[in-house]
Short mmCIF file of C-alpha atoms and ligand atoms in Angstrom, two decimals:
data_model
loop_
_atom_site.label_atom_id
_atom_site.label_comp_id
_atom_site.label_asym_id
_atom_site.label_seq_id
_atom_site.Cartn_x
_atom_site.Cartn_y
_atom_site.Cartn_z
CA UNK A 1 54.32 -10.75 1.17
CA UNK A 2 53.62 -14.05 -0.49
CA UNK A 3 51.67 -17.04 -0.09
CA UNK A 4 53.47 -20.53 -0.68
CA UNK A 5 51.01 -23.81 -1.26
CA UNK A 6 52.99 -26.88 -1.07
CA UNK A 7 50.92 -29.66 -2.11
CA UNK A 8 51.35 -33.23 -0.10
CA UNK A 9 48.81 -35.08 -2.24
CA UNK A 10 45.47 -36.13 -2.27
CA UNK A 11 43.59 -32.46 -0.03
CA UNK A 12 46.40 -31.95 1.77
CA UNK A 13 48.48 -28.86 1.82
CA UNK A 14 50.49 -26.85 3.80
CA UNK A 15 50.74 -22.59 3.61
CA UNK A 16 53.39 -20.31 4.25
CA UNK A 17 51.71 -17.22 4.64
CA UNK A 18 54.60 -14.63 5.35
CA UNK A 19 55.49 -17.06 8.21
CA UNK A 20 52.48 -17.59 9.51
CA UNK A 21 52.00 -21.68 8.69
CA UNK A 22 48.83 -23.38 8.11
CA UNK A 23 48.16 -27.33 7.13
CA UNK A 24 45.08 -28.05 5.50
CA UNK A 25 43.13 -31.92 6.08
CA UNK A 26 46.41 -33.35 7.39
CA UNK A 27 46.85 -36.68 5.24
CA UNK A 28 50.19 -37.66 6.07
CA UNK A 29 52.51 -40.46 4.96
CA UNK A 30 52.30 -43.29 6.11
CA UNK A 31 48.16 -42.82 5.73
CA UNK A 32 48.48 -41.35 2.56
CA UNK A 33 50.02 -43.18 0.17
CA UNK A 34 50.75 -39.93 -1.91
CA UNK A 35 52.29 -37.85 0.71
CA UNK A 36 56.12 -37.49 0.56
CA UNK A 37 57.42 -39.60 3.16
CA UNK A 38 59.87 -36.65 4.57
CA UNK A 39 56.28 -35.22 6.15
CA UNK A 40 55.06 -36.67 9.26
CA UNK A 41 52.58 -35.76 12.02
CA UNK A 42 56.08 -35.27 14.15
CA UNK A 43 57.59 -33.41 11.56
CA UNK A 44 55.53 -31.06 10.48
CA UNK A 45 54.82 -27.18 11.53
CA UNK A 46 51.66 -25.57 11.51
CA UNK A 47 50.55 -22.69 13.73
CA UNK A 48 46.60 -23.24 12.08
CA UNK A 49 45.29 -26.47 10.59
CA UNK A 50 41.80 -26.34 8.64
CA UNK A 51 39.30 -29.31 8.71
CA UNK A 52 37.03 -28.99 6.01
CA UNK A 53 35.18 -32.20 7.31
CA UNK A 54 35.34 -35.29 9.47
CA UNK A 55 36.22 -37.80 6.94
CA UNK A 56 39.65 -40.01 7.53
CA UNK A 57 41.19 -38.94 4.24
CA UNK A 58 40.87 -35.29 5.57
CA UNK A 59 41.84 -35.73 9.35
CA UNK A 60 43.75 -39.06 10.03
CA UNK A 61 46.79 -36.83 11.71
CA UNK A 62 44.78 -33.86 12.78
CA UNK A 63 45.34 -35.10 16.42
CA UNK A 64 48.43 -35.72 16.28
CA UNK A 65 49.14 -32.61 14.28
CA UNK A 66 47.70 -30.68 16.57
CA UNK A 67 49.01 -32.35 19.95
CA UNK A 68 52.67 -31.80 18.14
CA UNK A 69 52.24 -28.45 17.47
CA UNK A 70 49.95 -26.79 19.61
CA UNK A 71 48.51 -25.32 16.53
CA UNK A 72 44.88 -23.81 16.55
CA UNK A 73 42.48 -26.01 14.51
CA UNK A 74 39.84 -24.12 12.51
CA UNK A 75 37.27 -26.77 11.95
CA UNK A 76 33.38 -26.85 12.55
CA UNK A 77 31.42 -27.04 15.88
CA UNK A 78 31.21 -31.06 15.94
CA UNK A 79 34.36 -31.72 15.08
CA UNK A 80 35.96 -29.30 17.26
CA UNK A 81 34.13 -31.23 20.23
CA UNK A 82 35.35 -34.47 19.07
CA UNK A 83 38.90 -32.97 19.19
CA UNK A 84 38.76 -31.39 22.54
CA UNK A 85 37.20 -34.50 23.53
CA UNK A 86 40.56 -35.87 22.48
CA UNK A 87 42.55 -33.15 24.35
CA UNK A 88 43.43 -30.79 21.78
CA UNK A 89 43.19 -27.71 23.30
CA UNK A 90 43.03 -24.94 20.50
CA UNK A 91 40.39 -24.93 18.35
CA UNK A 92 38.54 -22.36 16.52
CA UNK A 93 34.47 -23.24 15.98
CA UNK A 94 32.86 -22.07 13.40
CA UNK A 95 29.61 -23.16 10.77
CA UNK A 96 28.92 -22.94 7.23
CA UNK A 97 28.81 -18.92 6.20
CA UNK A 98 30.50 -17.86 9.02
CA UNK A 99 33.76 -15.71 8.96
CA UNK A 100 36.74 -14.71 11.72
CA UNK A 101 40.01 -12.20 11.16
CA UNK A 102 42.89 -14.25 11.88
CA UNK A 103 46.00 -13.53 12.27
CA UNK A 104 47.28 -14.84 8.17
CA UNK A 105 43.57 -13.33 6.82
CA UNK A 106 39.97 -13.46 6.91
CA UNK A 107 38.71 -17.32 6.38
CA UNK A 108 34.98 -18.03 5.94
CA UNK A 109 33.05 -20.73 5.55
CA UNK A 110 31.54 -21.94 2.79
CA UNK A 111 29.21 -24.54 1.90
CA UNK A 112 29.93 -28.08 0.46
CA UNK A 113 27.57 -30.54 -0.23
CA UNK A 114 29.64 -33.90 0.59
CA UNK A 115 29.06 -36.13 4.21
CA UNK A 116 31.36 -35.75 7.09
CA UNK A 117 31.38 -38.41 9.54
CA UNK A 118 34.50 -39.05 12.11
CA UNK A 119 36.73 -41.93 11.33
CA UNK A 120 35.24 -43.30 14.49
CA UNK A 121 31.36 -42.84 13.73
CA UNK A 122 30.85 -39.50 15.39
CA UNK A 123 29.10 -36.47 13.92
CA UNK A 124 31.44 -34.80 11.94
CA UNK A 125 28.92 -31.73 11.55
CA UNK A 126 28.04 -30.87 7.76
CA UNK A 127 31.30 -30.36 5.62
CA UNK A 128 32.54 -27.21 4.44
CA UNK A 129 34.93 -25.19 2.28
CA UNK A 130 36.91 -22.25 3.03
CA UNK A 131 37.32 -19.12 1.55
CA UNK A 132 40.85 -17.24 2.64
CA UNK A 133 41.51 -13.66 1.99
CA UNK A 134 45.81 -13.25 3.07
CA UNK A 135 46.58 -10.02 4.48
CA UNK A 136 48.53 -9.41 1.62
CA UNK A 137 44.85 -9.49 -0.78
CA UNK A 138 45.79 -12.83 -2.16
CA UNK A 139 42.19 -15.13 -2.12
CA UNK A 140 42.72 -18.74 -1.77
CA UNK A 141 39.53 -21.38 -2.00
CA UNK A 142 40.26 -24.44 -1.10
CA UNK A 143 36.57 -26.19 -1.74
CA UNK A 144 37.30 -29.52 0.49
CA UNK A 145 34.82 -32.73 -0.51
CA UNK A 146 32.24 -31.16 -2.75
CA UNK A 147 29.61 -31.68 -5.38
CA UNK A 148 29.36 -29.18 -8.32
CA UNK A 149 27.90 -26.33 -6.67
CA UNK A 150 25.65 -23.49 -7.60
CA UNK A 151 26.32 -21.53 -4.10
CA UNK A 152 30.05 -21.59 -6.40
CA UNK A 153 28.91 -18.69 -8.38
CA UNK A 154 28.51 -16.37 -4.94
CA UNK A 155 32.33 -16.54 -4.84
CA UNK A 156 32.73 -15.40 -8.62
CA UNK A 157 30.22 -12.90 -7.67
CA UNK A 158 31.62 -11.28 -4.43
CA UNK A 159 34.62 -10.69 -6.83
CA UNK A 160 36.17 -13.94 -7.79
CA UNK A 161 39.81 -15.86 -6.01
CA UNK A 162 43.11 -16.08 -7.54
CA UNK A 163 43.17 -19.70 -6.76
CA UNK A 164 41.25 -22.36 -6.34
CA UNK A 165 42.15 -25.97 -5.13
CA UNK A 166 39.49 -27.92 -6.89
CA UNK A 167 38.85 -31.89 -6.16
CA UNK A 168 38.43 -33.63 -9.33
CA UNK A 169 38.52 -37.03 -8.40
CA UNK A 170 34.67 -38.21 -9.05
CA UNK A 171 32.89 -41.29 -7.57
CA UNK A 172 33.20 -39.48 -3.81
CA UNK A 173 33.75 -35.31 -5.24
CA UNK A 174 33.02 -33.94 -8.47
CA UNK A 175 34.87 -35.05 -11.36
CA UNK A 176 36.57 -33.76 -13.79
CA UNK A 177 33.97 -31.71 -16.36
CA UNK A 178 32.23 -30.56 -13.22
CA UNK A 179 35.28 -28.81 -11.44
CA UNK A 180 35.87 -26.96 -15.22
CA UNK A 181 32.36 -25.16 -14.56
CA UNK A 182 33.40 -24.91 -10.65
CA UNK A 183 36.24 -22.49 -11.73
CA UNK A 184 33.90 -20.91 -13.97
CA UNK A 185 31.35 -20.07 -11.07
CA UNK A 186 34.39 -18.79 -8.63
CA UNK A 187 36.38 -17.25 -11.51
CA UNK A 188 39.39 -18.77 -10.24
CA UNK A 189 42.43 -17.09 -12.10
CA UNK A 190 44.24 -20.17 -11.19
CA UNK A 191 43.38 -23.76 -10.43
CA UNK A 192 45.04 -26.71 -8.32
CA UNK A 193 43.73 -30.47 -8.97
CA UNK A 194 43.18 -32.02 -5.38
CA UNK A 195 41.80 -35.23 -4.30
CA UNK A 196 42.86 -37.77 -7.28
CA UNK A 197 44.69 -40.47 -7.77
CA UNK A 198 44.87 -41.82 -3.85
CA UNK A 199 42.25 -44.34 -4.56
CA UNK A 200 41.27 -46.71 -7.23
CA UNK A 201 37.61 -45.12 -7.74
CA UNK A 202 39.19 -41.59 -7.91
CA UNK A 203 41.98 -42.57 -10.31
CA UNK A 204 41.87 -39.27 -13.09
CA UNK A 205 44.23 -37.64 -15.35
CA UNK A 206 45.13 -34.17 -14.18
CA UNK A 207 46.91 -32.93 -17.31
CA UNK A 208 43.86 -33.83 -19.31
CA UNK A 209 41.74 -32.09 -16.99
CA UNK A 210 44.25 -29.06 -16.88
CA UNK A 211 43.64 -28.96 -20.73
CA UNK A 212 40.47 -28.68 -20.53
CA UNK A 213 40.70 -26.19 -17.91
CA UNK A 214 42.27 -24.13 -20.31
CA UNK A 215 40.70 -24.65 -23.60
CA UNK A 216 36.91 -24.79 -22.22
CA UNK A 217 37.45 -21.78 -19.53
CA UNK A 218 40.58 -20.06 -20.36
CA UNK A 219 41.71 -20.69 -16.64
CA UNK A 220 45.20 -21.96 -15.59
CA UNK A 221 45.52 -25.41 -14.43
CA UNK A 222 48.63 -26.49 -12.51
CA UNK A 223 49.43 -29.89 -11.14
CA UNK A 224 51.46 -29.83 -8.32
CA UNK A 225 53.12 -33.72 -7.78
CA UNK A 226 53.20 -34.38 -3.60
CA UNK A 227 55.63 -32.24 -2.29
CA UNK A 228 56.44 -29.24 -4.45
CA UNK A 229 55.10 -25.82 -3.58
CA UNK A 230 53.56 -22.99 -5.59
CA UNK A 231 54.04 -19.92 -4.56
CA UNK A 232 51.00 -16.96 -5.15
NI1 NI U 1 35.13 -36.66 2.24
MN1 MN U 2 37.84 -36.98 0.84
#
């Protein structure tokens, strides 16, 4: 079995998980200028989608997304309100340390300190991260809108992830020199550079950063451009 990450730009991703297909903060073209224009809300497939938190650059097409597909959205308790609210009608609650067996893995929850308001002013709950173990052993953290945090290190401890999607925009995440010691804390054998570049204030180099991934932490950096996929 293998997992394939293809990258769409800024958090977003989607997962092939030996079929099983999950999209992560849908942030679709035409709402994100970095996503390939070939993906759309009506294009897409996705039998999960993950909501780390409310914000618009996370969950402009989750409706949509989900309305398409029928998909089950994993998300916290608030936001899974505000969705039913919307009539989407599968979604998975669940709150910061929490965990559930599904049918690609185990995902928990993890902590993230970062806001999460709705697009529309509603409680978005707190914001999270999650932590994916693939039936085939393969651990995936995808951190979502963080700070630098030391909760990180619990991950490293309980045994460490083979990859980690990292933001390392700055100015709204943590930047650059602070998601080299995030790797660190959740040994990561492998690190992807997420949420950079979209926006002005988050504008970064990710080959720089990728260097000094390497040379300050011995960890593997790779930049995916919007669209192509990595496969674990
Ligand atoms: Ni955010
Ligand atoms: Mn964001």
């Amino acid at each position: 079995m293998t997992v394939k990450l293809t990258y769409l730009g800024h958090s977003t991703f989607t997962v092939d998980a030996d079929g099983v297909k999950l999209i992560i903060d849908p942030f679709l073209s035409p709402n994100n200028p970095l996503a390939p224009n070939a993906v759309t809300a009506d294009s897409v497939k996705a039998d999960f989608m993950v909501l780390t938190h409310g914000h618009g650059d996370h969950t402009a097409d989750a409706v949509a997304v989900a309305k398409k597909t029928g998909c089950t959205v994993i998300c916290n308790f608030e936001i899974g309100n505000w969705l039913m609210a919307k009539g989407v009608e599968n979604v998975h609650q669940m709150n910061t340390g929490g965990g559930f067996d599904f049918s690609f893995g185990r995902l928990k929850w993890t902590v993230a300190l970062h806001s999460s308001q709705l697009p529309d002013g509603s409680d978005g709950g707190n914001p999270g991260g999650v932590l994916i173990h693939f039936n085939d052993g393969t651990d995936v953290y995808f951190a979502g809108d963080t700070a630098l945090t030391y909760d990180m290190r619990l991950i490293g401890e309980s045994g460490g992830v083979d990859l980690a999607a990292l933001p390392i925009g700055d100015n709204f995440t943590m930047g650059p020199e602070d998601a080299v010691l995030a790797a660190q804390f959740v040994k990561a054998k492998r690190v992807i550079p997420i949420h950079y570049n979209t926006f002005p204030p988050i504008k970064q180099d990710a080959h720089a950063f990728v260097q000094s991934l390497q040379d300050e932490a011995d960890i593997e950096g790779i930049v995916l451009a919007p669209g192509e996929t990595y496969e674990l």
